[in-house]
Amino acid sequence: GLKAALFTTSTAAIMLSSSGALGVATGVIATNNNAAFSNNVGNNNWNEITAAGVANGTPAGGPQNNWAFTYGGDYTVTADAADRIIKAINVAGTTPVGLNITQNTVVGSIITKGNLLPVTLNAGKSLTLNGNNAVAANHGFDAPADNYTGLGNIALGGANAALIIQSAAPSKITLAGNI
């Protein structure tokens, strides 16, 4: 009865936790310039990422909903998948060329250890900083919610391009670059 139901629920929670479904994001690393969210494995622009934050040599597709990704070099990445939700972006150890927003995109955090990520928003597209997605370091980095220390200059590239900020907590968010 109740004991069996509790055991089954606990077992399911443990299984979800180990699969990454409970707050531990899946991640990929960009391995070539001009990587795009829509890339499949055959494009060879992304790799699976190790817990240490480096490419493991196994090709992967672009980041999916609720994934995180790392810039593996000084690249341009194109956010070309409609309404993609990215938990976090890591630009540490690189001088990223940029993130081109060609479809509406949501990002939880953008972290760095120095260099900033410039972002260009195409006409009619939006970047939403929702701040409520934190990432644990199972794929190379930790990213607390509402951390945009890696966000650089933002270029609004045409009519109706929009930067939307929806902070998870009522706290100040500092943007380091220019808009």
PDB file of C-alpha atoms in Angstrom:
ATOM      1  CA  GLY A   1       0.000   0.000   0.000  1.00  0.00           C
ATOM      2  CA  LEU A   2       1.417   3.302   1.221  1.00  0.00           C
ATOM      3  CA  LYS A   3       4.968   1.984   1.850  1.00  0.00           C
ATOM      4  CA  ALA A   4       5.131   0.561  -1.671  1.00  0.00           C
ATOM      5  CA  ALA A   5       3.853   3.833  -3.140  1.00  0.00           C
ATOM      6  CA  LEU A   6       6.417   5.877  -1.178  1.00  0.00           C
ATOM      7  CA  PHE A   7       9.211   3.510  -2.205  1.00  0.00           C
ATOM      8  CA  THR A   8       8.143   3.721  -5.851  1.00  0.00           C
ATOM      9  CA  THR A   9       7.989   7.526  -5.673  1.00  0.00           C
ATOM     10  CA  SER A  10      11.423   7.700  -4.014  1.00  0.00           C
ATOM     11  CA  THR A  11      12.901   5.334  -6.582  1.00  0.00           C
ATOM     12  CA  ALA A  12      11.452   7.440  -9.405  1.00  0.00           C
ATOM     13  CA  ALA A  13      12.924  10.611  -7.873  1.00  0.00           C
ATOM     14  CA  ILE A  14      16.349   8.978  -7.601  1.00  0.00           C
ATOM     15  CA  MET A  15      16.113   7.809 -11.203  1.00  0.00           C
ATOM     16  CA  LEU A  16      15.104  11.295 -12.363  1.00  0.00           C
ATOM     17  CA  SER A  17      17.888  12.851 -10.339  1.00  0.00           C
ATOM     18  CA  SER A  18      20.551  10.615 -11.850  1.00  0.00           C
ATOM     19  CA  SER A  19      19.186  11.212 -15.347  1.00  0.00           C
ATOM     20  CA  GLY A  20      19.543  14.977 -15.005  1.00  0.00           C
ATOM     21  CA  ALA A  21      15.824  15.698 -14.877  1.00  0.00           C
ATOM     22  CA  LEU A  22      15.870  17.349 -11.450  1.00  0.00           C
ATOM     23  CA  GLY A  23      17.873  20.554 -11.885  1.00  0.00           C
ATOM     24  CA  VAL A  24      21.067  19.142 -13.400  1.00  0.00           C
ATOM     25  CA  ALA A  25      21.160  20.352 -16.975  1.00  0.00           C
ATOM     26  CA  THR A  26      22.411  18.416 -19.934  1.00  0.00           C
ATOM     27  CA  GLY A  27      25.089  20.296 -21.802  1.00  0.00           C
ATOM     28  CA  VAL A  28      27.072  20.536 -25.022  1.00  0.00           C
ATOM     29  CA  ILE A  29      30.148  22.473 -26.114  1.00  0.00           C
ATOM     30  CA  ALA A  30      30.544  24.397 -29.380  1.00  0.00           C
ATOM     31  CA  THR A  31      33.571  23.033 -31.233  1.00  0.00           C
ATOM     32  CA  ASN A  32      33.463  25.044 -34.472  1.00  0.00           C
ATOM     33  CA  ASN A  33      32.740  28.588 -35.573  1.00  0.00           C
ATOM     34  CA  ASN A  34      29.213  29.232 -36.820  1.00  0.00           C
ATOM     35  CA  ALA A  35      27.625  26.539 -34.651  1.00  0.00           C
ATOM     36  CA  ALA A  36      23.841  26.823 -34.525  1.00  0.00           C
ATOM     37  CA  PHE A  37      21.160  25.563 -32.171  1.00  0.00           C
ATOM     38  CA  SER A  38      19.528  23.717 -35.082  1.00  0.00           C
ATOM     39  CA  ASN A  39      22.691  21.735 -35.909  1.00  0.00           C
ATOM     40  CA  ASN A  40      22.392  17.978 -35.837  1.00  0.00           C
ATOM     41  CA  VAL A  41      25.205  15.547 -35.060  1.00  0.00           C
ATOM     42  CA  GLY A  42      26.243  15.462 -38.724  1.00  0.00           C
ATOM     43  CA  ASN A  43      27.085  19.186 -38.751  1.00  0.00           C
ATOM     44  CA  ASN A  44      30.016  18.432 -36.425  1.00  0.00           C
ATOM     45  CA  ASN A  45      29.765  21.812 -34.646  1.00  0.00           C
ATOM     46  CA  TRP A  46      29.009  20.510 -31.149  1.00  0.00           C
ATOM     47  CA  ASN A  47      30.397  17.817 -28.841  1.00  0.00           C
ATOM     48  CA  GLU A  48      29.148  16.179 -25.701  1.00  0.00           C
ATOM     49  CA  ILE A  49      30.825  17.788 -22.698  1.00  0.00           C
ATOM     50  CA  THR A  50      32.695  16.171 -19.821  1.00  0.00           C
ATOM     51  CA  ALA A  51      32.225  16.988 -16.149  1.00  0.00           C
ATOM     52  CA  ALA A  52      35.490  18.956 -16.436  1.00  0.00           C
ATOM     53  CA  GLY A  53      33.948  21.184 -19.118  1.00  0.00           C
ATOM     54  CA  VAL A  54      35.816  19.990 -22.201  1.00  0.00           C
ATOM     55  CA  ALA A  55      34.683  18.287 -25.386  1.00  0.00           C
ATOM     56  CA  ASN A  56      34.748  14.508 -25.102  1.00  0.00           C
ATOM     57  CA  GLY A  57      35.155  13.918 -28.841  1.00  0.00           C
ATOM     58  CA  THR A  58      31.626  12.593 -29.314  1.00  0.00           C
ATOM     59  CA  PRO A  59      29.703  14.739 -31.828  1.00  0.00           C
ATOM     60  CA  ALA A  60      26.381  16.103 -30.615  1.00  0.00           C
ATOM     61  CA  GLY A  61      23.539  18.206 -31.937  1.00  0.00           C
ATOM     62  CA  GLY A  62      22.994  21.790 -30.825  1.00  0.00           C
ATOM     63  CA  PRO A  63      21.587  22.608 -27.380  1.00  0.00           C
ATOM     64  CA  GLN A  64      17.985  21.567 -26.784  1.00  0.00           C
ATOM     65  CA  ASN A  65      15.374  23.048 -24.432  1.00  0.00           C
ATOM     66  CA  ASN A  66      16.594  23.299 -20.831  1.00  0.00           C
ATOM     67  CA  TRP A  67      20.186  22.477 -21.758  1.00  0.00           C
ATOM     68  CA  ALA A  68      23.284  24.550 -21.094  1.00  0.00           C
ATOM     69  CA  PHE A  69      26.173  25.127 -23.450  1.00  0.00           C
ATOM     70  CA  THR A  70      29.796  26.201 -23.407  1.00  0.00           C
ATOM     71  CA  TYR A  71      31.756  28.137 -25.984  1.00  0.00           C
ATOM     72  CA  GLY A  72      34.706  25.850 -26.774  1.00  0.00           C
ATOM     73  CA  GLY A  73      36.553  28.567 -28.674  1.00  0.00           C
ATOM     74  CA  ASP A  74      36.332  32.080 -30.062  1.00  0.00           C
ATOM     75  CA  TYR A  75      33.183  31.383 -32.046  1.00  0.00           C
ATOM     76  CA  THR A  76      29.908  32.792 -33.266  1.00  0.00           C
ATOM     77  CA  VAL A  77      26.869  30.741 -32.231  1.00  0.00           C
ATOM     78  CA  THR A  78      23.470  31.285 -33.848  1.00  0.00           C
ATOM     79  CA  ALA A  79      20.293  30.854 -31.790  1.00  0.00           C
ATOM     80  CA  ASP A  80      18.112  29.712 -34.695  1.00  0.00           C
ATOM     81  CA  ALA A  81      15.652  27.358 -32.975  1.00  0.00           C
ATOM     82  CA  ALA A  82      12.334  29.035 -32.177  1.00  0.00           C
ATOM     83  CA  ASP A  83      11.606  29.649 -28.491  1.00  0.00           C
ATOM     84  CA  ARG A  84      14.622  27.663 -27.260  1.00  0.00           C
ATOM     85  CA  ILE A  85      15.168  27.832 -23.481  1.00  0.00           C
ATOM     86  CA  ILE A  86      18.843  27.670 -22.497  1.00  0.00           C
ATOM     87  CA  LYS A  87      19.581  27.193 -18.797  1.00  0.00           C
ATOM     88  CA  ALA A  88      23.036  28.769 -18.980  1.00  0.00           C
ATOM     89  CA  ILE A  89      25.850  29.785 -21.315  1.00  0.00           C
ATOM     90  CA  ASN A  90      29.518  29.535 -20.314  1.00  0.00           C
ATOM     91  CA  VAL A  91      32.061  31.728 -22.134  1.00  0.00           C
ATOM     92  CA  ALA A  92      34.942  31.214 -19.668  1.00  0.00           C
ATOM     93  CA  GLY A  93      38.340  30.721 -21.267  1.00  0.00           C
ATOM     94  CA  THR A  94      37.279  32.151 -24.633  1.00  0.00           C
ATOM     95  CA  THR A  95      36.863  35.462 -26.394  1.00  0.00           C
ATOM     96  CA  PRO A  96      33.482  34.716 -27.947  1.00  0.00           C
ATOM     97  CA  VAL A  97      32.740  36.424 -31.269  1.00  0.00           C
ATOM     98  CA  GLY A  98      29.038  36.541 -30.480  1.00  0.00           C
ATOM     99  CA  LEU A  99      25.590  35.057 -30.073  1.00  0.00           C
ATOM    100  CA  ASN A 100      23.267  35.860 -32.970  1.00  0.00           C
ATOM    101  CA  ILE A 101      19.594  35.704 -32.008  1.00  0.00           C
ATOM    102  CA  THR A 102      17.609  34.796 -35.136  1.00  0.00           C
ATOM    103  CA  GLN A 103      14.721  33.189 -33.210  1.00  0.00           C
ATOM    104  CA  ASN A 104      13.207  34.151 -29.837  1.00  0.00           C
ATOM    105  CA  THR A 105      15.486  32.733 -27.143  1.00  0.00           C
ATOM    106  CA  VAL A 106      15.366  32.490 -23.331  1.00  0.00           C
ATOM    107  CA  VAL A 107      18.569  32.281 -21.238  1.00  0.00           C
ATOM    108  CA  GLY A 108      18.867  31.629 -17.497  1.00  0.00           C
ATOM    109  CA  SER A 109      22.476  32.775 -16.895  1.00  0.00           C
ATOM    110  CA  ILE A 110      25.600  33.755 -18.857  1.00  0.00           C
ATOM    111  CA  ILE A 111      28.841  33.236 -16.961  1.00  0.00           C
ATOM    112  CA  THR A 112      32.490  34.030 -17.609  1.00  0.00           C
ATOM    113  CA  LYS A 113      35.900  34.307 -16.036  1.00  0.00           C
ATOM    114  CA  GLY A 114      36.697  37.545 -17.835  1.00  0.00           C
ATOM    115  CA  ASN A 115      35.576  37.969 -21.441  1.00  0.00           C
ATOM    116  CA  LEU A 116      32.039  38.998 -22.343  1.00  0.00           C
ATOM    117  CA  LEU A 117      29.577  37.568 -24.868  1.00  0.00           C
ATOM    118  CA  PRO A 118      28.319  40.150 -27.386  1.00  0.00           C
ATOM    119  CA  VAL A 119      24.738  39.501 -28.506  1.00  0.00           C
ATOM    120  CA  THR A 120      22.996  40.655 -31.684  1.00  0.00           C
ATOM    121  CA  LEU A 121      19.207  40.489 -31.880  1.00  0.00           C
ATOM    122  CA  ASN A 122      17.688  40.274 -35.357  1.00  0.00           C
ATOM    123  CA  ALA A 123      14.662  42.414 -36.210  1.00  0.00           C
ATOM    124  CA  GLY A 124      11.494  41.178 -34.544  1.00  0.00           C
ATOM    125  CA  LYS A 125      13.326  38.690 -32.285  1.00  0.00           C
ATOM    126  CA  SER A 126      13.837  38.701 -28.533  1.00  0.00           C
ATOM    127  CA  LEU A 127      16.304  37.597 -25.909  1.00  0.00           C
ATOM    128  CA  THR A 128      14.624  36.961 -22.566  1.00  0.00           C
ATOM    129  CA  LEU A 129      16.839  36.820 -19.483  1.00  0.00           C
ATOM    130  CA  ASN A 130      14.632  34.808 -17.141  1.00  0.00           C
ATOM    131  CA  GLY A 131      17.163  34.219 -14.366  1.00  0.00           C
ATOM    132  CA  ASN A 132      15.412  31.204 -12.898  1.00  0.00           C
ATOM    133  CA  ASN A 133      17.541  28.412 -14.327  1.00  0.00           C
ATOM    134  CA  ALA A 134      20.608  27.425 -12.356  1.00  0.00           C
ATOM    135  CA  VAL A 135      23.073  24.759 -13.466  1.00  0.00           C
ATOM    136  CA  ALA A 136      25.115  22.291 -11.426  1.00  0.00           C
ATOM    137  CA  ALA A 137      28.671  21.470 -12.453  1.00  0.00           C
ATOM    138  CA  ASN A 138      28.068  18.089 -14.048  1.00  0.00           C
ATOM    139  CA  HIS A 139      29.236  19.453 -17.384  1.00  0.00           C
ATOM    140  CA  GLY A 140      32.009  21.848 -16.593  1.00  0.00           C
ATOM    141  CA  PHE A 141      30.490  24.823 -14.813  1.00  0.00           C
ATOM    142  CA  ASP A 142      28.157  26.098 -12.133  1.00  0.00           C
ATOM    143  CA  ALA A 143      25.773  28.914 -12.983  1.00  0.00           C
ATOM    144  CA  PRO A 144      23.639  30.450 -10.262  1.00  0.00           C
ATOM    145  CA  ALA A 145      20.307  32.003 -11.232  1.00  0.00           C
ATOM    146  CA  ASP A 146      20.321  35.665 -12.326  1.00  0.00           C
ATOM    147  CA  ASN A 147      24.032  35.622 -13.188  1.00  0.00           C
ATOM    148  CA  TYR A 148      24.755  37.638 -16.327  1.00  0.00           C
ATOM    149  CA  THR A 149      28.405  38.485 -15.619  1.00  0.00           C
ATOM    150  CA  GLY A 150      29.300  37.074 -19.045  1.00  0.00           C
ATOM    151  CA  LEU A 151      26.820  39.195 -21.020  1.00  0.00           C
ATOM    152  CA  GLY A 152      28.540  41.833 -23.142  1.00  0.00           C
ATOM    153  CA  ASN A 153      27.237  44.442 -25.560  1.00  0.00           C
ATOM    154  CA  ILE A 154      23.725  43.916 -26.902  1.00  0.00           C
ATOM    155  CA  ALA A 155      22.925  45.144 -30.408  1.00  0.00           C
ATOM    156  CA  LEU A 156      19.254  45.560 -31.252  1.00  0.00           C
ATOM    157  CA  GLY A 157      19.475  44.756 -34.942  1.00  0.00           C
ATOM    158  CA  GLY A 158      16.286  46.206 -36.338  1.00  0.00           C
ATOM    159  CA  ALA A 159      12.657  47.033 -35.713  1.00  0.00           C
ATOM    160  CA  ASN A 160      11.019  45.327 -32.749  1.00  0.00           C
ATOM    161  CA  ALA A 161      14.156  43.544 -31.529  1.00  0.00           C
ATOM    162  CA  ALA A 162      13.671  43.179 -27.768  1.00  0.00           C
ATOM    163  CA  LEU A 163      15.658  42.499 -24.625  1.00  0.00           C
ATOM    164  CA  ILE A 164      13.318  41.202 -21.903  1.00  0.00           C
ATOM    165  CA  ILE A 165      14.433  40.793 -18.291  1.00  0.00           C
ATOM    166  CA  GLN A 166      12.364  38.617 -15.943  1.00  0.00           C
ATOM    167  CA  SER A 167      14.370  38.236 -12.749  1.00  0.00           C
ATOM    168  CA  ALA A 168      13.665  35.107 -10.708  1.00  0.00           C
ATOM    169  CA  ALA A 169      14.166  37.014  -7.465  1.00  0.00           C
ATOM    170  CA  PRO A 170      13.499  40.656  -6.664  1.00  0.00           C
ATOM    171  CA  SER A 171      17.161  41.605  -6.896  1.00  0.00           C
ATOM    172  CA  LYS A 172      19.307  43.907  -8.979  1.00  0.00           C
ATOM    173  CA  ILE A 173      20.705  42.527 -12.235  1.00  0.00           C
ATOM    174  CA  THR A 174      23.779  44.305 -13.566  1.00  0.00           C
ATOM    175  CA  LEU A 175      24.403  44.311 -17.297  1.00  0.00           C
ATOM    176  CA  ALA A 176      28.096  44.834 -18.031  1.00  0.00           C
ATOM    177  CA  GLY A 177      27.867  45.869 -21.682  1.00  0.00           C
ATOM    178  CA  ASN A 178      26.103  48.484 -23.768  1.00  0.00           C
ATOM    179  CA  ILE A 179      22.670  48.208 -25.349  1.00  0.00           C
TER     180      ILE A 179
END
